[in-house]
Each structure stands twice: as structure tokens, then as C-alpha cells.
Coordinates of C-alpha atoms in Angstrom, one line a residue:
M9 CA 93.0 85.3 100.6
L10 CA 96.7 84.7 101.2
D11 CA 98.2 81.7 102.9
A12 CA 99.7 82.1 106.4
V13 CA 103.3 82.6 105.1
D14 CA 102.3 85.3 102.5
A15 CA 100.2 87.1 105.1
V16 CA 103.2 87.3 107.5
L17 CA 105.4 88.6 104.7
V18 CA 102.9 91.3 103.8
R19 CA 102.7 92.4 107.5
E20 CA 106.5 92.5 107.7
L21 CA 106.7 94.6 104.6
Q22 CA 104.1 96.9 106.1
R23 CA 106.3 97.3 109.2
D24 CA 109.6 97.6 107.2
G25 CA 109.4 97.8 103.4
R26 CA 113.1 97.5 103.0
A27 CA 113.5 94.3 105.2
T28 CA 116.1 92.0 103.6
F29 CA 115.1 88.7 102.1
Q30 CA 117.2 87.0 104.8
A31 CA 115.4 88.8 107.6
L32 CA 112.0 87.9 106.1
A33 CA 113.2 84.3 105.7
D34 CA 114.2 84.1 109.3
R35 CA 110.8 85.5 110.3
V36 CA 108.8 82.8 108.4
G37 CA 111.2 79.9 108.6
L38 CA 111.8 79.4 104.8
S39 CA 114.9 79.7 102.6
R40 CA 116.0 83.0 101.3
T41 CA 115.3 81.8 97.8
A42 CA 111.8 80.7 98.6
V43 CA 111.0 84.0 100.3
R44 CA 112.4 86.1 97.4
A45 CA 110.1 84.2 95.0
R46 CA 107.1 84.8 97.3
V47 CA 107.8 88.5 97.7
Q48 CA 108.3 89.0 94.0
N49 CA 105.0 87.3 93.3
L50 CA 103.2 89.5 95.9
L51 CA 104.7 92.6 94.2
E52 CA 104.0 91.5 90.6
T53 CA 100.4 90.5 91.4
G54 CA 99.7 93.8 93.2
V55 CA 98.9 92.3 96.5
V56 CA 101.4 94.7 98.0
R57 CA 103.2 97.8 96.8
V58 CA 106.3 99.0 98.6
V59 CA 106.7 102.7 98.5
G60 CA 108.5 105.5 100.4
I61 CA 106.2 108.0 102.1
V62 CA 107.8 111.3 102.7
H63 CA 107.1 113.2 105.9
A64 CA 104.5 116.0 105.2
A65 CA 106.8 118.6 106.8
V66 CA 109.6 117.9 104.4
V67 CA 107.5 119.0 101.4
G68 CA 105.3 121.5 103.1
A69 CA 102.1 119.5 102.7
E70 CA 100.9 119.9 106.3
A71 CA 97.4 121.4 105.6
V72 CA 95.1 118.4 105.5
G73 CA 91.4 118.5 104.8
H74 CA 88.9 115.7 105.0
V75 CA 86.0 116.5 102.7
S76 CA 82.5 115.1 102.8
V77 CA 81.0 115.4 99.3
T78 CA 77.4 115.0 98.1
V79 CA 76.7 114.7 94.4
T80 CA 74.0 114.8 91.8
G81 CA 74.2 112.2 89.1
S82 CA 76.9 109.6 89.0
A83 CA 79.0 109.5 92.2
R84 CA 81.6 107.3 90.4
E85 CA 82.1 109.9 87.6
V86 CA 82.5 112.7 90.2
A87 CA 84.9 110.6 92.3
A88 CA 87.0 109.9 89.2
A89 CA 87.2 113.6 88.3
I90 CA 88.2 114.5 91.9
A91 CA 90.8 111.8 92.1
E92 CA 92.7 113.2 89.1
R93 CA 93.7 116.2 91.2
P94 CA 97.3 115.9 92.5
A95 CA 96.5 117.3 95.9
V96 CA 93.9 114.6 96.5
S97 CA 95.4 111.7 98.3
F98 CA 92.3 109.6 99.0
T99 CA 88.9 109.2 97.4
A100 CA 86.2 106.7 98.2
L101 CA 82.6 106.1 97.3
T102 CA 80.5 105.7 100.5
A103 CA 77.2 104.7 101.9
G104 CA 76.1 107.1 104.7
P105 CA 75.6 110.8 105.2
Q106 CA 77.7 111.7 102.1
D107 CA 78.3 110.2 98.7
L108 CA 82.1 110.5 98.7
V109 CA 84.9 111.1 101.2
V110 CA 88.0 112.9 100.0
Q111 CA 91.4 113.7 101.7
V112 CA 93.3 116.7 100.4
R113 CA 96.9 117.7 101.3
T114 CA 98.3 121.1 100.6
R115 CA 101.0 123.5 101.8
D116 CA 98.8 125.8 103.8
D117 CA 95.2 126.8 104.5
A118 CA 95.0 129.2 101.6
A119 CA 96.0 126.5 99.2
L120 CA 93.6 124.1 100.9
A121 CA 90.7 126.6 100.5
A122 CA 91.6 127.0 96.8
E123 CA 91.7 123.2 96.3
I124 CA 88.3 122.8 98.0
D125 CA 86.9 125.5 95.6
Q126 CA 88.2 123.4 92.7
I127 CA 86.5 120.3 94.1
R128 CA 83.2 122.3 94.5
S129 CA 83.5 123.3 90.8
V130 CA 83.7 119.7 89.6
P131 CA 80.4 119.0 87.6
G132 CA 78.1 117.0 89.7
V133 CA 79.3 118.2 93.1
R134 CA 76.4 119.5 95.1
S135 CA 78.2 120.2 98.4
A136 CA 81.6 119.8 100.0
E137 CA 82.0 120.1 103.8
V138 CA 85.5 120.3 105.2
F139 CA 87.0 118.9 108.4
R140 CA 90.4 120.6 108.9
S141 CA 92.8 118.1 110.4
V142 CA 95.2 119.6 112.9
S143 CA 97.0 116.6 114.4
T144 CA 97.4 113.1 113.0
V145 CA 97.3 110.6 115.9
R146 CA 97.5 107.4 114.0
D147 CA 98.3 106.6 110.4
T148 CA 99.4 103.0 109.5
H149 CA 101.0 104.2 106.3
A150 CA 102.8 107.5 107.2
V151 CA 105.2 109.1 109.6
V152 CA 103.3 110.8 112.3
R153 CA 106.1 111.7 114.8
E154 CA 107.7 115.1 115.0
L155 CA 110.5 115.7 112.4
G156 CA 113.8 116.6 113.9
D157 CA 116.3 119.1 112.4
I158 CA 117.8 117.7 109.3
T159 CA 119.4 119.2 106.2
L160 CA 118.7 117.6 102.8
D161 CA 121.1 118.0 99.9
D162 CA 120.4 117.3 96.2
I163 CA 121.5 113.6 96.6
D164 CA 119.0 113.1 99.4
W165 CA 116.1 114.6 97.3
R166 CA 117.0 112.3 94.5
L167 CA 116.9 109.3 96.8
L168 CA 113.5 110.4 98.1
Q169 CA 112.2 110.5 94.5
E170 CA 113.5 107.0 93.8
L171 CA 112.2 105.6 97.0
Q172 CA 108.7 107.1 96.4
R173 CA 108.7 105.2 93.1
D174 CA 110.1 101.9 94.4
G175 CA 110.6 101.5 98.2
R176 CA 112.6 98.3 97.6
A177 CA 114.9 99.7 94.9
P178 CA 118.2 97.8 95.4
Y179 CA 121.2 99.8 96.8
T180 CA 123.1 98.8 93.7
R181 CA 120.6 100.7 91.5
L182 CA 120.3 103.6 93.9
A183 CA 124.1 103.9 94.0
Q184 CA 124.3 104.0 90.2
I185 CA 121.7 106.8 90.1
I186 CA 123.3 109.1 92.7
G187 CA 126.9 108.3 91.9
L188 CA 128.0 107.1 95.3
S189 CA 129.2 103.7 96.6
Q190 CA 126.7 101.2 97.9
A191 CA 127.9 101.7 101.4
A192 CA 127.5 105.5 101.2
T193 CA 124.1 105.1 99.6
R194 CA 122.9 102.7 102.2
A195 CA 124.1 105.1 105.0
R196 CA 122.0 107.9 103.4
V197 CA 118.9 105.8 103.1
V198 CA 119.2 104.6 106.6
R199 CA 119.6 108.2 107.8
L200 CA 116.5 109.4 105.9
M201 CA 114.4 106.6 107.4
R202 CA 115.7 106.8 111.0
S203 CA 115.3 110.6 111.1
G204 CA 111.6 110.2 110.0
V205 CA 112.1 112.0 106.7
I206 CA 110.7 108.9 104.9
Q207 CA 108.9 105.7 105.9
V208 CA 109.2 102.8 103.5
T209 CA 106.2 100.6 103.9
G210 CA 104.0 98.1 102.1
L211 CA 100.6 99.2 100.9
A212 CA 98.6 96.0 100.8
D213 CA 95.3 95.1 99.1
P214 CA 93.0 94.9 102.2
H215 CA 91.0 92.1 100.6
A216 CA 94.1 89.9 100.4
L217 CA 94.6 90.3 104.2
G218 CA 91.0 89.6 105.0
A219 CA 90.2 93.2 105.7
A220 CA 87.3 93.3 103.3
E221 CA 85.4 96.1 105.1
L222 CA 86.5 99.7 105.4
G223 CA 84.6 102.4 107.1
G224 CA 84.9 106.0 108.5
F225 CA 83.6 107.8 111.5
G226 CA 83.3 111.3 112.9
L227 CA 83.4 111.7 116.7
V228 CA 82.5 114.5 119.1
V229 CA 84.3 114.6 122.4
T230 CA 83.6 115.7 125.9
G231 CA 86.6 116.2 128.2
G232 CA 90.2 116.0 127.1
L233 CA 90.5 115.6 123.3
R234 CA 94.0 114.2 123.2
R235 CA 93.2 111.6 125.8
V236 CA 90.1 110.4 123.9
A237 CA 91.9 110.4 120.6
E238 CA 94.8 108.3 121.9
A239 CA 92.3 105.8 123.4
V240 CA 90.5 105.5 120.1
A241 CA 93.7 105.1 118.2
E242 CA 94.7 102.1 120.3
Q243 CA 91.6 100.2 119.3
E244 CA 92.2 97.2 117.1
G245 CA 91.0 97.9 113.5
V246 CA 91.6 101.7 113.6
R247 CA 94.0 102.5 110.8
Y248 CA 93.8 106.3 110.7
L249 CA 92.8 109.0 113.2
A250 CA 93.1 112.8 113.2
T251 CA 91.9 115.6 115.5
G252 CA 90.9 119.0 114.1
F253 CA 88.0 121.4 113.5
G254 CA 84.7 121.1 111.8
R255 CA 81.5 119.2 112.5
Y256 CA 83.6 116.6 114.4
D257 CA 86.4 116.7 116.9
I258 CA 87.9 113.5 115.5
V259 CA 87.8 111.8 112.1
G260 CA 89.0 108.2 111.6
Q261 CA 89.0 105.1 109.4
A262 CA 88.6 101.5 110.5
E263 CA 89.0 98.2 108.7
A264 CA 87.7 94.7 109.5
A265 CA 87.3 91.3 108.0
S266 CA 83.5 91.6 108.0
R267 CA 80.7 94.0 108.6
A268 CA 80.0 92.5 111.9
E269 CA 83.6 93.1 113.0
L270 CA 83.4 96.6 111.7
V271 CA 80.4 97.2 113.9
A272 CA 82.4 95.8 116.8
V273 CA 85.1 98.3 116.2
L274 CA 82.6 101.2 116.3
D275 CA 81.0 99.7 119.4
A276 CA 84.4 99.6 121.1
I277 CA 84.9 103.3 120.2
R278 CA 81.5 104.1 121.6
A279 CA 82.5 102.5 124.9
I280 CA 85.4 104.9 125.4
P281 CA 84.5 107.6 128.0
G282 CA 84.1 111.0 126.3
A283 CA 83.7 109.7 122.7
T284 CA 80.4 109.9 120.8
V285 CA 80.0 108.7 117.3
R286 CA 78.2 111.5 115.5
E287 CA 78.3 109.8 112.1
S288 CA 79.7 106.7 110.5
W289 CA 79.9 105.6 106.9
H290 CA 80.8 102.6 104.9
H291 CA 83.5 102.7 102.1
L292 CA 81.9 101.0 99.1
D293 CA 84.9 101.5 96.8
V294 CA 88.3 103.2 97.2
V295 CA 88.9 105.1 94.0
K296 CA 92.3 106.6 94.9
E297 CA 94.8 106.0 97.7
S298 CA 98.2 107.7 97.1
Y299 CA 100.9 108.9 99.4
A300 CA 103.2 110.2 96.6
V301 CA 104.0 113.9 96.8
E302 CA 105.7 116.2 94.3
L303 CA 109.4 116.6 95.2
P304 CA 111.9 119.1 93.9
D305 CA 113.7 117.9 90.7
K306 CA 117.3 118.1 91.9
P307 CA 119.9 117.5 89.1
L308 CA 123.0 115.6 90.1
N309 CA 126.6 116.5 89.1
G310 CA 125.4 119.5 87.2
N311 CA 123.2 117.4 84.8

């Protein structure tokens, strides 16, 4: 577990991964030097990773499937094989109606269907049932708002590549890479973030923040779907929520400090008018969680 200061720093990095050391120091009441040392330790020990998450519309990865997988044999071996696929962004071993849950992101439904076929062909996979996400209502680690009209040039694409690798890359290094001044580089990064093209955020080890329990749920809805989805998304502990088509109307993830608190989150969801928990499952181990996407390799200055 983190001490109170480190916990606040992690939360601030989740909110704004490029927050300056001075802004973080002002938030926790320590010197800039002390905060820099704490943040570096958090990064080096893997408590938090600061990455840039590119809006799905920018790269044409808007077809999202949540896959419930049952297996024969070793679930961990099957999970490891599935996690190797680039289109797979999340894989977890679960206790519940399925052995694994998998999230897949592709450019369109045809590509999604092909990817699901590849998952079904993995040795040990017995069945793979798909929930096709249509709208993401809440995602603590990604941009969910509508993307405005914006034109990206080769320099912007290169910046996106670098920010995916290291969300806190200094403007001095970014400027050297793209061949612009620090001021011009900063202006471009700020434009990319404010427009919603990329969100720079901290991906934290949930155990370090006291969120030791992670679970999923599938809901069926009576009445207005959007109204129910927004009410569920507002519940404390809900970290992801999507509406779509399949055996559920809504799929979500929740986190809590203990199993008792995870049960309390589900009970709060059950209390929402129009929401029925059809299934819930416990995440035993997250095998893969990645928000990186393949971006065009745009050469600069003709190189």
C-alpha cells in the first residue's frame, strides 16, 4: 500500500499524466524536488505507468468486442496465447460463468469477426461468446467524448507515437525528435490533448491503491438504456461501462478494496431502476491490459 502522499500523486497522474512537478508539489504540499523523487520512484517500481491513449476514432479501432471464453485444459496457457494477439487489449482469468474475459479492438465488424475466429482457433478454447460494444459510457483510462474535426500531419503522428511510449516524455526530448522548438512542440501536444486525440494518464497498479478486487458484470435493462447506463456509470467503483448487443445490454467492470466492497458496488447497481444483473464474475488475474495501438510510421524531414 502507498502512503497518503504517493496515493494522491498517483491519482493526480491518472487525472493528468503530464502534470508538472510544481503542480504536483502544490497539490501535496511538498517541495518540487521531493515530489520529483517520489514520482520517479513510482514510475521505476511500476506502481504507475504514464502513457498516451489515442482516441479510437483516430486509428479506426472503433469496433470493440467483449468476449467470454470457456476453455479445456489450462486457462492460464490459453489466456497467454490470446494475449499475444495485437488486437487484444485486455485479458483476465475469471471465476464465474466463463474462464476468461477478453476485450478486442479492431477497425470494423469484419475485422472483429476475423479476430474472434482466430481466438476460437487457439488450442484449448472451447467457446467464445461476443458482446459487441456500441457506445462506451465510462472508461477511466481512455477518451470517450466525441472527436472533433482535426487534421493530423506527420509531426502529430510522430508525437502520438512517442507519447504512447512515454506519456511524460520531456518537451526537450520531444522537440529534438520532431525538429521543432520546445514552445512549438508544447503547443502541438496541448492541441492533441485538448482536442481529445490523445489522453495522457497514469495506469496504476490497483493493489497499490487498495483496489485489490476487480470484477465484471453483464446487465439487462428495462426502459431507457442510456438513462440506466449513465446511472450505473456514476456509481463509485465502476471503472468501465459499455452498451451494445449480445446476451447483455450493458457490460462493465468494477473495482474495490475488498470483496465485501465489490459486493456493495453490485448491490448499488441492482438498486438502480431498470437494471438487472444477469451475470457477474470475479477477475482472478489480469494477464494483459494495454491501450497502445499501431500508428502510422510517419518519417520526418524526408528520413
